Amino acid sequence: MTIASSSPPSRLPAGGATETRSKPTTRRDDVSGNRGDGRLAAVFIAPALLGFLVFLLWPTLRGIYLSFTRFNLLTPAEWVGLDNYVRMVNDPIFWDSLTVTVEYVVINIGVQTVAALAIAVLLQRLTQSAMLRGIVLTPYLMSNVVAGLVWLWILDTQLGIGNEIISALGADRIPFLADETWAIPTIALINVWRHVGYTALLLFAGLQAIPNDMYEAARVDGASEWRMFWRITMPLLRPVLAVVLIMTVIGSFQVFDTVAVTTAGGPANATNVLQYYIYGSAFGRFQFGYASAMSVALLIVLSAITILQYRLTRAGRTDLG
């Protein structure tokens, strides 16, 4: 018996068409594509990077250098080592300014955070009207100088409409910006009025990330709004709240505009915050070296506070699964 050998049938596509294979991508094509993306990314990053180098990094390095010198713009900088820092430690006005600044920060952050959180929760739980959010944000669109001037007129002891209303109610007029006791709380509340809407919208954005299913499940279990706020809202809002606190604390330590247009550091240095004292030392008395030393000290304080806040509030972690 003869066994016939036959070759395996060829597998061709229907219609007799010849199968074509795509050319594999080579390593050279990948490299050239990555280079093209890198160049495009560099073009977009360049303006921001240039601004960072020119307006942030270079002034910071220049300020650190000047803090070790005696410099008044009229003569070349003279190296004095740690003399400016020794003077700062022994300067009672510096410590008084730092104390006034801390008082302002505590009032501003405490009131602003509570008010912004309340507004954000109300916006989320009761209404999500875009028009209402715009109204809440309106004061933030006003500059610090304009806001300070407006409130300076409103709270004027003799002619201000605020004191006119107080007088009409039968109470004594209050020297809000002319009294040592009232000045810092008044300035803090002015800035709360201006910034609370922006802070509330940041917190509102954080609330939007919390799933509604959690609130619905809590309602089924009979939880009240107050209990849901403490058990659901606050734990899940913590990372956003931590970042907002870091931003507002840094901004509060740098308060300057409102003080400059309302009290100019008075009365009797009651509102002489650290930024205003630095400005006066540099551009009022031309002691740029000493002003730079105080600026470096403020930078160190803000860096330490930021790191401490970040760690204590666990800003980089979230309880959302």
PDB file of C-alpha atoms in Angstrom:
ATOM      1  CA  MET A   1       0.000   0.000   0.000  1.00  0.00           C
ATOM      2  CA  THR A   2       1.349   3.304  -1.004  1.00  0.00           C
ATOM      3  CA  ILE A   3       1.017   6.298   1.326  1.00  0.00           C
ATOM      4  CA  ALA A   4       0.759   9.548  -0.572  1.00  0.00           C
ATOM      5  CA  SER A   5       2.354  12.513   1.119  1.00  0.00           C
ATOM      6  CA  SER A   6       0.662  15.846   0.673  1.00  0.00           C
ATOM      7  CA  SER A   7       1.661  19.303   1.780  1.00  0.00           C
ATOM      8  CA  PRO A   8      -0.651  21.079   4.260  1.00  0.00           C
ATOM      9  CA  PRO A   9      -3.194  23.297   2.593  1.00  0.00           C
ATOM     10  CA  SER A  10      -2.329  26.939   2.482  1.00  0.00           C
ATOM     11  CA  ARG A  11      -4.567  29.232   4.495  1.00  0.00           C
ATOM     12  CA  LEU A  12      -5.532  32.232   2.446  1.00  0.00           C
ATOM     13  CA  PRO A  13      -8.083  34.868   3.247  1.00  0.00           C
ATOM     14  CA  ALA A  14     -11.428  34.621   1.519  1.00  0.00           C
ATOM     15  CA  GLY A  15     -11.417  35.930  -2.015  1.00  0.00           C
ATOM     16  CA  GLY A  16      -7.796  34.966  -2.536  1.00  0.00           C
ATOM     17  CA  ALA A  17      -6.498  38.205  -1.068  1.00  0.00           C
ATOM     18  CA  THR A  18      -2.997  38.218   0.267  1.00  0.00           C
ATOM     19  CA  GLU A  19      -2.682  38.906   4.018  1.00  0.00           C
ATOM     20  CA  THR A  20      -0.695  42.027   4.865  1.00  0.00           C
ATOM     21  CA  ARG A  21       1.110  42.605   8.117  1.00  0.00           C
ATOM     22  CA  SER A  22       1.641  46.014   9.717  1.00  0.00           C
ATOM     23  CA  LYS A  23       5.204  47.119  10.147  1.00  0.00           C
ATOM     24  CA  PRO A  24       6.210  46.941  13.824  1.00  0.00           C
ATOM     25  CA  THR A  25       7.074  50.213  15.515  1.00  0.00           C
ATOM     26  CA  THR A  26      10.802  50.566  15.919  1.00  0.00           C
ATOM     27  CA  ARG A  27      12.638  51.896  18.949  1.00  0.00           C
ATOM     28  CA  ARG A  28      13.796  54.847  16.867  1.00  0.00           C
ATOM     29  CA  ASP A  29      10.155  55.892  16.216  1.00  0.00           C
ATOM     30  CA  ASP A  30       9.387  55.713  19.970  1.00  0.00           C
ATOM     31  CA  VAL A  31      12.400  57.831  20.816  1.00  0.00           C
ATOM     32  CA  SER A  32      11.586  60.487  18.196  1.00  0.00           C
ATOM     33  CA  GLY A  33       7.962  60.596  19.407  1.00  0.00           C
ATOM     34  CA  ASN A  34       9.045  61.062  23.014  1.00  0.00           C
ATOM     35  CA  ARG A  35      11.432  63.810  21.967  1.00  0.00           C
ATOM     36  CA  GLY A  36       8.636  65.605  20.153  1.00  0.00           C
ATOM     37  CA  ASP A  37       6.363  65.413  23.206  1.00  0.00           C
ATOM     38  CA  GLY A  38       9.202  66.593  25.427  1.00  0.00           C
ATOM     39  CA  ARG A  39       9.838  69.649  23.245  1.00  0.00           C
ATOM     40  CA  LEU A  40       6.136  70.517  23.196  1.00  0.00           C
ATOM     41  CA  ALA A  41       5.925  70.153  26.976  1.00  0.00           C
ATOM     42  CA  ALA A  42       8.994  72.379  27.389  1.00  0.00           C
ATOM     43  CA  VAL A  43       7.342  75.092  25.255  1.00  0.00           C
ATOM     44  CA  PHE A  44       4.244  75.127  27.485  1.00  0.00           C
ATOM     45  CA  ILE A  45       6.243  74.975  30.734  1.00  0.00           C
ATOM     46  CA  ALA A  46       8.773  77.657  29.750  1.00  0.00           C
ATOM     47  CA  PRO A  47       6.669  80.784  30.562  1.00  0.00           C
ATOM     48  CA  ALA A  48       5.692  79.519  34.018  1.00  0.00           C
ATOM     49  CA  LEU A  49       9.232  78.315  34.699  1.00  0.00           C
ATOM     50  CA  LEU A  50      10.663  81.666  33.618  1.00  0.00           C
ATOM     51  CA  GLY A  51       8.250  83.500  35.891  1.00  0.00           C
ATOM     52  CA  PHE A  52       9.139  81.197  38.781  1.00  0.00           C
ATOM     53  CA  LEU A  53      12.874  81.777  38.307  1.00  0.00           C
ATOM     54  CA  VAL A  54      12.655  85.555  37.817  1.00  0.00           C
ATOM     55  CA  PHE A  55       9.922  86.505  40.287  1.00  0.00           C
ATOM     56  CA  LEU A  56      10.250  83.856  43.014  1.00  0.00           C
ATOM     57  CA  LEU A  57      13.498  81.903  43.113  1.00  0.00           C
ATOM     58  CA  TRP A  58      15.889  84.767  42.327  1.00  0.00           C
ATOM     59  CA  PRO A  59      14.279  87.284  44.759  1.00  0.00           C
ATOM     60  CA  THR A  60      14.304  84.601  47.468  1.00  0.00           C
ATOM     61  CA  LEU A  61      18.000  83.839  46.988  1.00  0.00           C
ATOM     62  CA  ARG A  62      18.778  87.561  46.728  1.00  0.00           C
ATOM     63  CA  GLY A  63      16.856  88.257  49.929  1.00  0.00           C
ATOM     64  CA  ILE A  64      18.700  85.511  51.803  1.00  0.00           C
ATOM     65  CA  TYR A  65      22.012  87.026  50.688  1.00  0.00           C
ATOM     66  CA  LEU A  66      20.969  90.562  51.660  1.00  0.00           C
ATOM     67  CA  SER A  67      19.947  89.336  55.112  1.00  0.00           C
ATOM     68  CA  PHE A  68      23.663  88.914  55.866  1.00  0.00           C
ATOM     69  CA  THR A  69      24.557  92.414  54.662  1.00  0.00           C
ATOM     70  CA  ARG A  70      24.061  96.092  55.441  1.00  0.00           C
ATOM     71  CA  PHE A  71      22.376  97.544  52.368  1.00  0.00           C
ATOM     72  CA  ASN A  72      20.510 100.830  51.781  1.00  0.00           C
ATOM     73  CA  LEU A  73      20.348 101.082  47.937  1.00  0.00           C
ATOM     74  CA  LEU A  74      22.796 104.007  47.939  1.00  0.00           C
ATOM     75  CA  THR A  75      25.976 102.055  48.677  1.00  0.00           C
ATOM     76  CA  PRO A  76      27.121  98.533  47.811  1.00  0.00           C
ATOM     77  CA  ALA A  77      25.998  95.774  50.155  1.00  0.00           C
ATOM     78  CA  GLU A  78      28.416  95.277  53.061  1.00  0.00           C
ATOM     79  CA  TRP A  79      28.738  91.784  54.528  1.00  0.00           C
ATOM     80  CA  VAL A  80      27.934  91.814  58.267  1.00  0.00           C
ATOM     81  CA  GLY A  81      27.334  88.129  58.925  1.00  0.00           C
ATOM     82  CA  LEU A  82      24.714  87.391  61.575  1.00  0.00           C
ATOM     83  CA  ASP A  83      24.456  90.970  62.872  1.00  0.00           C
ATOM     84  CA  ASN A  84      20.969  91.483  61.399  1.00  0.00           C
ATOM     85  CA  TYR A  85      19.704  88.291  63.015  1.00  0.00           C
ATOM     86  CA  VAL A  86      21.200  89.237  66.378  1.00  0.00           C
ATOM     87  CA  ARG A  87      19.529  92.617  66.109  1.00  0.00           C
ATOM     88  CA  MET A  88      16.235  90.948  65.218  1.00  0.00           C
ATOM     89  CA  VAL A  89      16.329  88.672  68.260  1.00  0.00           C
ATOM     90  CA  ASN A  90      16.940  91.699  70.502  1.00  0.00           C
ATOM     91  CA  ASP A  91      14.379  93.931  68.777  1.00  0.00           C
ATOM     92  CA  PRO A  92      11.240  94.342  70.962  1.00  0.00           C
ATOM     93  CA  ILE A  93       9.287  95.853  68.036  1.00  0.00           C
ATOM     94  CA  PHE A  94       9.914  92.702  65.981  1.00  0.00           C
ATOM     95  CA  TRP A  95       8.511  90.468  68.714  1.00  0.00           C
ATOM     96  CA  ASP A  96       5.578  92.822  69.256  1.00  0.00           C
ATOM     97  CA  SER A  97       4.842  92.748  65.519  1.00  0.00           C
ATOM     98  CA  LEU A  98       5.029  88.960  65.519  1.00  0.00           C
ATOM     99  CA  THR A  99       2.611  88.830  68.466  1.00  0.00           C
ATOM    100  CA  VAL A 100       0.179  91.172  66.704  1.00  0.00           C
ATOM    101  CA  THR A 101       0.429  89.043  63.551  1.00  0.00           C
ATOM    102  CA  VAL A 102      -0.308  85.834  65.464  1.00  0.00           C
ATOM    103  CA  GLU A 103      -3.322  87.497  67.107  1.00  0.00           C
ATOM    104  CA  TYR A 104      -4.608  88.520  63.685  1.00  0.00           C
ATOM    105  CA  VAL A 105      -4.023  85.021  62.251  1.00  0.00           C
ATOM    106  CA  VAL A 106      -5.878  83.303  65.108  1.00  0.00           C
ATOM    107  CA  ILE A 107      -8.940  85.563  64.767  1.00  0.00           C
ATOM    108  CA  ASN A 108      -8.938  85.496  60.974  1.00  0.00           C
ATOM    109  CA  ILE A 109      -8.447  81.738  60.567  1.00  0.00           C
ATOM    110  CA  GLY A 110     -10.844  80.813  63.373  1.00  0.00           C
ATOM    111  CA  VAL A 111     -13.759  82.930  62.163  1.00  0.00           C
ATOM    112  CA  GLN A 112     -13.112  82.417  58.461  1.00  0.00           C
ATOM    113  CA  THR A 113     -12.844  78.624  58.673  1.00  0.00           C
ATOM    114  CA  VAL A 114     -16.024  78.202  60.718  1.00  0.00           C
ATOM    115  CA  ALA A 115     -18.001  80.639  58.550  1.00  0.00           C
ATOM    116  CA  ALA A 116     -16.714  79.174  55.265  1.00  0.00           C
ATOM    117  CA  LEU A 117     -17.463  75.625  56.384  1.00  0.00           C
ATOM    118  CA  ALA A 118     -20.997  76.604  57.401  1.00  0.00           C
ATOM    119  CA  ILE A 119     -21.608  78.351  54.059  1.00  0.00           C
ATOM    120  CA  ALA A 120     -20.183  75.403  52.088  1.00  0.00           C
ATOM    121  CA  VAL A 121     -22.352  72.867  53.916  1.00  0.00           C
ATOM    122  CA  LEU A 122     -25.458  75.012  53.434  1.00  0.00           C
ATOM    123  CA  LEU A 123     -24.688  75.385  49.725  1.00  0.00           C
ATOM    124  CA  GLN A 124     -24.385  71.635  49.375  1.00  0.00           C
ATOM    125  CA  ARG A 125     -27.242  70.497  51.582  1.00  0.00           C
ATOM    126  CA  LEU A 126     -29.867  73.154  50.801  1.00  0.00           C
ATOM    127  CA  THR A 127     -29.157  74.604  47.374  1.00  0.00           C
ATOM    128  CA  GLN A 128     -26.565  74.358  44.625  1.00  0.00           C
ATOM    129  CA  SER A 129     -27.569  77.480  42.728  1.00  0.00           C
ATOM    130  CA  ALA A 130     -24.768  78.848  40.551  1.00  0.00           C
ATOM    131  CA  MET A 131     -26.115  82.374  41.038  1.00  0.00           C
ATOM    132  CA  LEU A 132     -25.922  82.013  44.815  1.00  0.00           C
ATOM    133  CA  ARG A 133     -22.339  80.779  44.565  1.00  0.00           C
ATOM    134  CA  GLY A 134     -21.517  83.820  42.453  1.00  0.00           C
ATOM    135  CA  ILE A 135     -23.021  86.147  45.063  1.00  0.00           C
ATOM    136  CA  VAL A 136     -20.979  84.449  47.802  1.00  0.00           C
ATOM    137  CA  LEU A 137     -17.793  84.965  45.762  1.00  0.00           C
ATOM    138  CA  THR A 138     -18.483  88.653  44.983  1.00  0.00           C
ATOM    139  CA  PRO A 139     -16.446  90.215  47.872  1.00  0.00           C
ATOM    140  CA  TYR A 140     -13.369  88.225  46.802  1.00  0.00           C
ATOM    141  CA  LEU A 141     -13.436  89.977  43.405  1.00  0.00           C
ATOM    142  CA  MET A 142     -12.689  93.241  45.198  1.00  0.00           C
ATOM    143  CA  SER A 143      -9.052  94.120  45.866  1.00  0.00           C
ATOM    144  CA  ASN A 144      -7.761  94.357  49.437  1.00  0.00           C
ATOM    145  CA  VAL A 145      -7.131  98.089  49.023  1.00  0.00           C
ATOM    146  CA  VAL A 146     -10.673  98.815  47.852  1.00  0.00           C
ATOM    147  CA  ALA A 147     -12.172  96.625  50.569  1.00  0.00           C
ATOM    148  CA  GLY A 148     -10.072  98.380  53.193  1.00  0.00           C
ATOM    149  CA  LEU A 149     -11.109 101.837  51.981  1.00  0.00           C
ATOM    150  CA  VAL A 150     -14.791 100.894  51.873  1.00  0.00           C
ATOM    151  CA  TRP A 151     -14.749  99.558  55.417  1.00  0.00           C
ATOM    152  CA  LEU A 152     -12.654 102.524  56.594  1.00  0.00           C
ATOM    153  CA  TRP A 153     -15.518 104.761  55.495  1.00  0.00           C
ATOM    154  CA  ILE A 154     -18.241 102.476  56.902  1.00  0.00           C
ATOM    155  CA  LEU A 155     -16.567 102.186  60.320  1.00  0.00           C
ATOM    156  CA  ASP A 156     -15.433 105.799  60.653  1.00  0.00           C
ATOM    157  CA  THR A 157     -16.166 106.958  64.204  1.00  0.00           C
ATOM    158  CA  GLN A 158     -17.775 110.273  63.233  1.00  0.00           C
ATOM    159  CA  LEU A 159     -19.154 109.885  59.711  1.00  0.00           C
ATOM    160  CA  GLY A 160     -19.288 106.137  59.079  1.00  0.00           C
ATOM    161  CA  ILE A 161     -22.663 104.589  58.327  1.00  0.00           C
ATOM    162  CA  GLY A 162     -21.853 101.714  60.678  1.00  0.00           C
ATOM    163  CA  ASN A 163     -21.437 104.028  63.653  1.00  0.00           C
ATOM    164  CA  GLU A 164     -24.476 106.049  62.520  1.00  0.00           C
ATOM    165  CA  ILE A 165     -26.570 102.879  62.858  1.00  0.00           C
ATOM    166  CA  ILE A 166     -25.018 102.112  66.259  1.00  0.00           C
ATOM    167  CA  SER A 167     -25.751 105.654  67.412  1.00  0.00           C
ATOM    168  CA  ALA A 168     -29.325 105.443  66.110  1.00  0.00           C
ATOM    169  CA  LEU A 169     -29.826 102.307  68.207  1.00  0.00           C
ATOM    170  CA  GLY A 170     -28.862 104.292  71.316  1.00  0.00           C
ATOM    171  CA  ALA A 171     -25.366 102.861  71.842  1.00  0.00           C
ATOM    172  CA  ASP A 172     -22.082 104.726  71.999  1.00  0.00           C
ATOM    173  CA  ARG A 173     -20.013 105.044  68.856  1.00  0.00           C
ATOM    174  CA  ILE A 174     -17.189 102.495  68.613  1.00  0.00           C
ATOM    175  CA  PRO A 175     -13.730 103.548  67.353  1.00  0.00           C
ATOM    176  CA  PHE A 176     -13.232 100.300  65.436  1.00  0.00           C
ATOM    177  CA  LEU A 177      -9.969 101.289  63.720  1.00  0.00           C
ATOM    178  CA  ALA A 178      -8.784 103.924  66.202  1.00  0.00           C
ATOM    179  CA  ASP A 179      -8.756 101.883  69.395  1.00  0.00           C
ATOM    180  CA  GLU A 180      -5.991  99.465  70.385  1.00  0.00           C
ATOM    181  CA  THR A 181      -8.493  96.839  71.531  1.00  0.00           C
ATOM    182  CA  TRP A 182     -10.745  96.959  68.486  1.00  0.00           C
ATOM    183  CA  ALA A 183      -8.228  97.528  65.671  1.00  0.00           C
ATOM    184  CA  ILE A 184      -6.826  94.019  65.040  1.00  0.00           C
ATOM    185  CA  PRO A 185     -10.181  92.183  65.414  1.00  0.00           C
ATOM    186  CA  THR A 186     -11.751  94.715  63.035  1.00  0.00           C
ATOM    187  CA  ILE A 187      -9.038  94.250  60.401  1.00  0.00           C
ATOM    188  CA  ALA A 188      -9.320  90.473  60.789  1.00  0.00           C
ATOM    189  CA  LEU A 189     -13.101  90.585  60.263  1.00  0.00           C
ATOM    190  CA  ILE A 190     -12.712  92.834  57.208  1.00  0.00           C
ATOM    191  CA  ASN A 191     -10.478  90.230  55.612  1.00  0.00           C
ATOM    192  CA  VAL A 192     -12.848  87.457  56.703  1.00  0.00           C
ATOM    193  CA  TRP A 193     -15.656  89.264  54.860  1.00  0.00           C
ATOM    194  CA  ARG A 194     -13.534  89.460  51.713  1.00  0.00           C
ATOM    195  CA  HIS A 195     -12.092  85.920  51.679  1.00  0.00           C
ATOM    196  CA  VAL A 196     -14.805  83.771  53.242  1.00  0.00           C
ATOM    197  CA  GLY A 197     -16.663  83.279  49.945  1.00  0.00           C
ATOM    198  CA  TYR A 198     -13.582  81.979  48.150  1.00  0.00           C
ATOM    199  CA  THR A 199     -12.726  79.664  51.031  1.00  0.00           C
ATOM    200  CA  ALA A 200     -16.323  78.420  51.135  1.00  0.00           C
ATOM    201  CA  LEU A 201     -16.233  77.537  47.433  1.00  0.00           C
ATOM    202  CA  LEU A 202     -13.010  75.567  47.912  1.00  0.00           C
ATOM    203  CA  LEU A 203     -14.672  73.585  50.690  1.00  0.00           C
ATOM    204  CA  PHE A 204     -17.836  73.244  48.594  1.00  0.00           C
ATOM    205  CA  ALA A 205     -15.745  71.626  45.838  1.00  0.00           C
ATOM    206  CA  GLY A 206     -14.416  69.174  48.427  1.00  0.00           C
ATOM    207  CA  LEU A 207     -17.939  68.359  49.597  1.00  0.00           C
ATOM    208  CA  GLN A 208     -18.922  67.522  46.020  1.00  0.00           C
ATOM    209  CA  ALA A 209     -16.438  64.622  46.075  1.00  0.00           C
ATOM    210  CA  ILE A 210     -18.273  62.927  48.981  1.00  0.00           C
ATOM    211  CA  PRO A 211     -20.691  60.267  47.608  1.00  0.00           C
ATOM    212  CA  ASN A 212     -24.373  60.951  48.339  1.00  0.00           C
ATOM    213  CA  ASP A 213     -24.862  57.228  49.013  1.00  0.00           C
ATOM    214  CA  MET A 214     -23.201  57.692  52.400  1.00  0.00           C
ATOM    215  CA  TYR A 215     -25.706  60.347  53.447  1.00  0.00           C
ATOM    216  CA  GLU A 216     -28.633  58.264  52.178  1.00  0.00           C
ATOM    217  CA  ALA A 217     -27.428  55.211  54.101  1.00  0.00           C
ATOM    218  CA  ALA A 218     -27.018  57.341  57.240  1.00  0.00           C
ATOM    219  CA  ARG A 219     -30.573  58.686  56.877  1.00  0.00           C
ATOM    220  CA  VAL A 220     -31.895  55.143  56.595  1.00  0.00           C
ATOM    221  CA  ASP A 221     -30.136  54.363  59.864  1.00  0.00           C
ATOM    222  CA  GLY A 222     -31.828  57.376  61.465  1.00  0.00           C
ATOM    223  CA  ALA A 223     -28.803  59.693  61.697  1.00  0.00           C
ATOM    224  CA  SER A 224     -29.501  63.401  62.171  1.00  0.00           C
ATOM    225  CA  GLU A 225     -27.926  66.157  60.065  1.00  0.00           C
ATOM    226  CA  TRP A 226     -25.624  67.091  62.955  1.00  0.00           C
ATOM    227  CA  ARG A 227     -24.449  63.502  63.385  1.00  0.00           C
ATOM    228  CA  MET A 228     -23.870  63.110  59.642  1.00  0.00           C
ATOM    229  CA  PHE A 229     -21.810  66.303  59.664  1.00  0.00           C
ATOM    230  CA  TRP A 230     -19.429  65.001  62.351  1.00  0.00           C
ATOM    231  CA  ARG A 231     -19.372  61.343  61.268  1.00  0.00           C
ATOM    232  CA  ILE A 232     -19.329  61.702  57.474  1.00  0.00           C
ATOM    233  CA  THR A 233     -18.683  65.250  56.298  1.00  0.00           C
ATOM    234  CA  MET A 234     -15.773  66.223  58.540  1.00  0.00           C
ATOM    235  CA  PRO A 235     -13.717  62.987  58.217  1.00  0.00           C
ATOM    236  CA  LEU A 236     -14.086  62.855  54.424  1.00  0.00           C
ATOM    237  CA  LEU A 237     -13.519  66.599  53.997  1.00  0.00           C
ATOM    238  CA  ARG A 238     -10.320  66.542  56.085  1.00  0.00           C
ATOM    239  CA  PRO A 239      -7.750  66.499  53.203  1.00  0.00           C
ATOM    240  CA  VAL A 240      -9.389  69.464  51.452  1.00  0.00           C
ATOM    241  CA  LEU A 241      -9.865  71.323  54.728  1.00  0.00           C
ATOM    242  CA  ALA A 242      -6.200  70.752  55.592  1.00  0.00           C
ATOM    243  CA  VAL A 243      -5.003  72.248  52.298  1.00  0.00           C
ATOM    244  CA  VAL A 244      -7.372  75.209  52.688  1.00  0.00           C
ATOM    245  CA  LEU A 245      -6.055  75.826  56.210  1.00  0.00           C
ATOM    246  CA  ILE A 246      -2.456  75.767  54.982  1.00  0.00           C
ATOM    247  CA  MET A 247      -3.274  78.296  52.244  1.00  0.00           C
ATOM    248  CA  THR A 248      -5.231  80.626  54.530  1.00  0.00           C
ATOM    249  CA  VAL A 249      -2.613  80.553  57.293  1.00  0.00           C
ATOM    250  CA  ILE A 250       0.151  81.461  54.843  1.00  0.00           C
ATOM    251  CA  GLY A 251      -1.986  84.265  53.407  1.00  0.00           C
ATOM    252  CA  SER A 252      -2.918  85.564  56.859  1.00  0.00           C
ATOM    253  CA  PHE A 253       0.711  85.854  57.963  1.00  0.00           C
ATOM    254  CA  GLN A 254       1.326  88.020  54.897  1.00  0.00           C
ATOM    255  CA  VAL A 255      -1.414  90.562  55.625  1.00  0.00           C
ATOM    256  CA  PHE A 256      -0.353  94.032  54.527  1.00  0.00           C
ATOM    257  CA  ASP A 257      -2.784  95.882  52.218  1.00  0.00           C
ATOM    258  CA  THR A 258      -5.671  96.194  54.655  1.00  0.00           C
ATOM    259  CA  VAL A 259      -3.406  97.471  57.432  1.00  0.00           C
ATOM    260  CA  ALA A 260      -1.687  99.964  55.117  1.00  0.00           C
ATOM    261  CA  VAL A 261      -4.921 101.659  53.978  1.00  0.00           C
ATOM    262  CA  THR A 262      -6.857 101.574  57.259  1.00  0.00           C
ATOM    263  CA  THR A 263      -4.569 102.085  60.264  1.00  0.00           C
ATOM    264  CA  ALA A 264      -0.984 102.330  58.890  1.00  0.00           C
ATOM    265  CA  GLY A 265       0.190 100.219  61.819  1.00  0.00           C
ATOM    266  CA  GLY A 266      -1.520 102.321  64.503  1.00  0.00           C
ATOM    267  CA  PRO A 267      -2.797 103.222  66.920  1.00  0.00           C
ATOM    268  CA  ALA A 268       0.385 102.935  69.006  1.00  0.00           C
ATOM    269  CA  ASN A 269       1.657  99.994  66.876  1.00  0.00           C
ATOM    270  CA  ALA A 270      -1.462  97.993  67.765  1.00  0.00           C
ATOM    271  CA  THR A 271      -1.771  96.856  64.135  1.00  0.00           C
ATOM    272  CA  ASN A 272       1.914  96.908  63.221  1.00  0.00           C
ATOM    273  CA  VAL A 273       1.894  93.408  61.732  1.00  0.00           C
ATOM    274  CA  LEU A 274       5.180  91.817  60.697  1.00  0.00           C
ATOM    275  CA  GLN A 275       4.770  92.456  56.979  1.00  0.00           C
ATOM    276  CA  TYR A 276       4.100  96.156  57.619  1.00  0.00           C
ATOM    277  CA  TYR A 277       7.144  96.403  59.913  1.00  0.00           C
ATOM    278  CA  ILE A 278       9.294  94.755  57.218  1.00  0.00           C
ATOM    279  CA  TYR A 279       7.964  97.201  54.646  1.00  0.00           C
ATOM    280  CA  GLY A 280       8.652 100.176  56.917  1.00  0.00           C
ATOM    281  CA  SER A 281      12.184  99.003  57.651  1.00  0.00           C
ATOM    282  CA  ALA A 282      12.984  98.550  53.961  1.00  0.00           C
ATOM    283  CA  PHE A 283      11.240 101.436  52.202  1.00  0.00           C
ATOM    284  CA  GLY A 284      10.810 103.821  55.133  1.00  0.00           C
ATOM    285  CA  ARG A 285      14.227 103.580  56.787  1.00  0.00           C
ATOM    286  CA  PHE A 286      16.137 101.960  53.865  1.00  0.00           C
ATOM    287  CA  GLN A 287      17.405  99.132  56.075  1.00  0.00           C
ATOM    288  CA  PHE A 288      17.117  96.481  53.382  1.00  0.00           C
ATOM    289  CA  GLY A 289      19.512  94.074  55.068  1.00  0.00           C
ATOM    290  CA  TYR A 290      17.557  94.049  58.315  1.00  0.00           C
ATOM    291  CA  ALA A 291      14.236  93.833  56.444  1.00  0.00           C
ATOM    292  CA  SER A 292      15.594  90.857  54.487  1.00  0.00           C
ATOM    293  CA  ALA A 293      16.589  89.126  57.738  1.00  0.00           C
ATOM    294  CA  MET A 294      13.039  89.514  59.080  1.00  0.00           C
ATOM    295  CA  SER A 295      11.670  88.225  55.763  1.00  0.00           C
ATOM    296  CA  VAL A 296      13.868  85.134  56.016  1.00  0.00           C
ATOM    297  CA  ALA A 297      12.670  84.605  59.594  1.00  0.00           C
ATOM    298  CA  LEU A 298       9.058  84.826  58.374  1.00  0.00           C
ATOM    299  CA  LEU A 299       9.849  82.321  55.616  1.00  0.00           C
ATOM    300  CA  ILE A 300      11.239  79.882  58.181  1.00  0.00           C
ATOM    301  CA  VAL A 301       8.223  80.326  60.463  1.00  0.00           C
ATOM    302  CA  LEU A 302       5.766  79.747  57.592  1.00  0.00           C
ATOM    303  CA  SER A 303       7.694  76.690  56.374  1.00  0.00           C
ATOM    304  CA  ALA A 304       7.669  75.164  59.870  1.00  0.00           C
ATOM    305  CA  ILE A 305       3.938  75.886  60.327  1.00  0.00           C
ATOM    306  CA  THR A 306       3.128  74.420  56.901  1.00  0.00           C
ATOM    307  CA  ILE A 307       5.066  71.195  57.562  1.00  0.00           C
ATOM    308  CA  LEU A 308       3.493  70.865  61.005  1.00  0.00           C
ATOM    309  CA  GLN A 309      -0.003  71.447  59.640  1.00  0.00           C
ATOM    310  CA  TYR A 310       0.549  68.965  56.824  1.00  0.00           C
ATOM    311  CA  ARG A 311       1.651  66.248  59.210  1.00  0.00           C
ATOM    312  CA  LEU A 312      -0.945  66.850  61.911  1.00  0.00           C
ATOM    313  CA  THR A 313      -3.891  67.049  59.504  1.00  0.00           C
ATOM    314  CA  ARG A 314      -2.643  64.188  57.291  1.00  0.00           C
ATOM    315  CA  ALA A 315      -3.362  66.323  54.228  1.00  0.00           C
ATOM    316  CA  GLY A 316      -1.930  63.736  51.832  1.00  0.00           C
ATOM    317  CA  ARG A 317      -4.336  60.970  52.889  1.00  0.00           C
ATOM    318  CA  THR A 318      -8.050  60.495  52.379  1.00  0.00           C
ATOM    319  CA  ASP A 319     -10.618  58.261  54.027  1.00  0.00           C
ATOM    320  CA  LEU A 320     -12.466  57.728  50.738  1.00  0.00           C
ATOM    321  CA  GLY A 321     -11.952  54.245  49.363  1.00  0.00           C
TER     322      GLY A 321
END
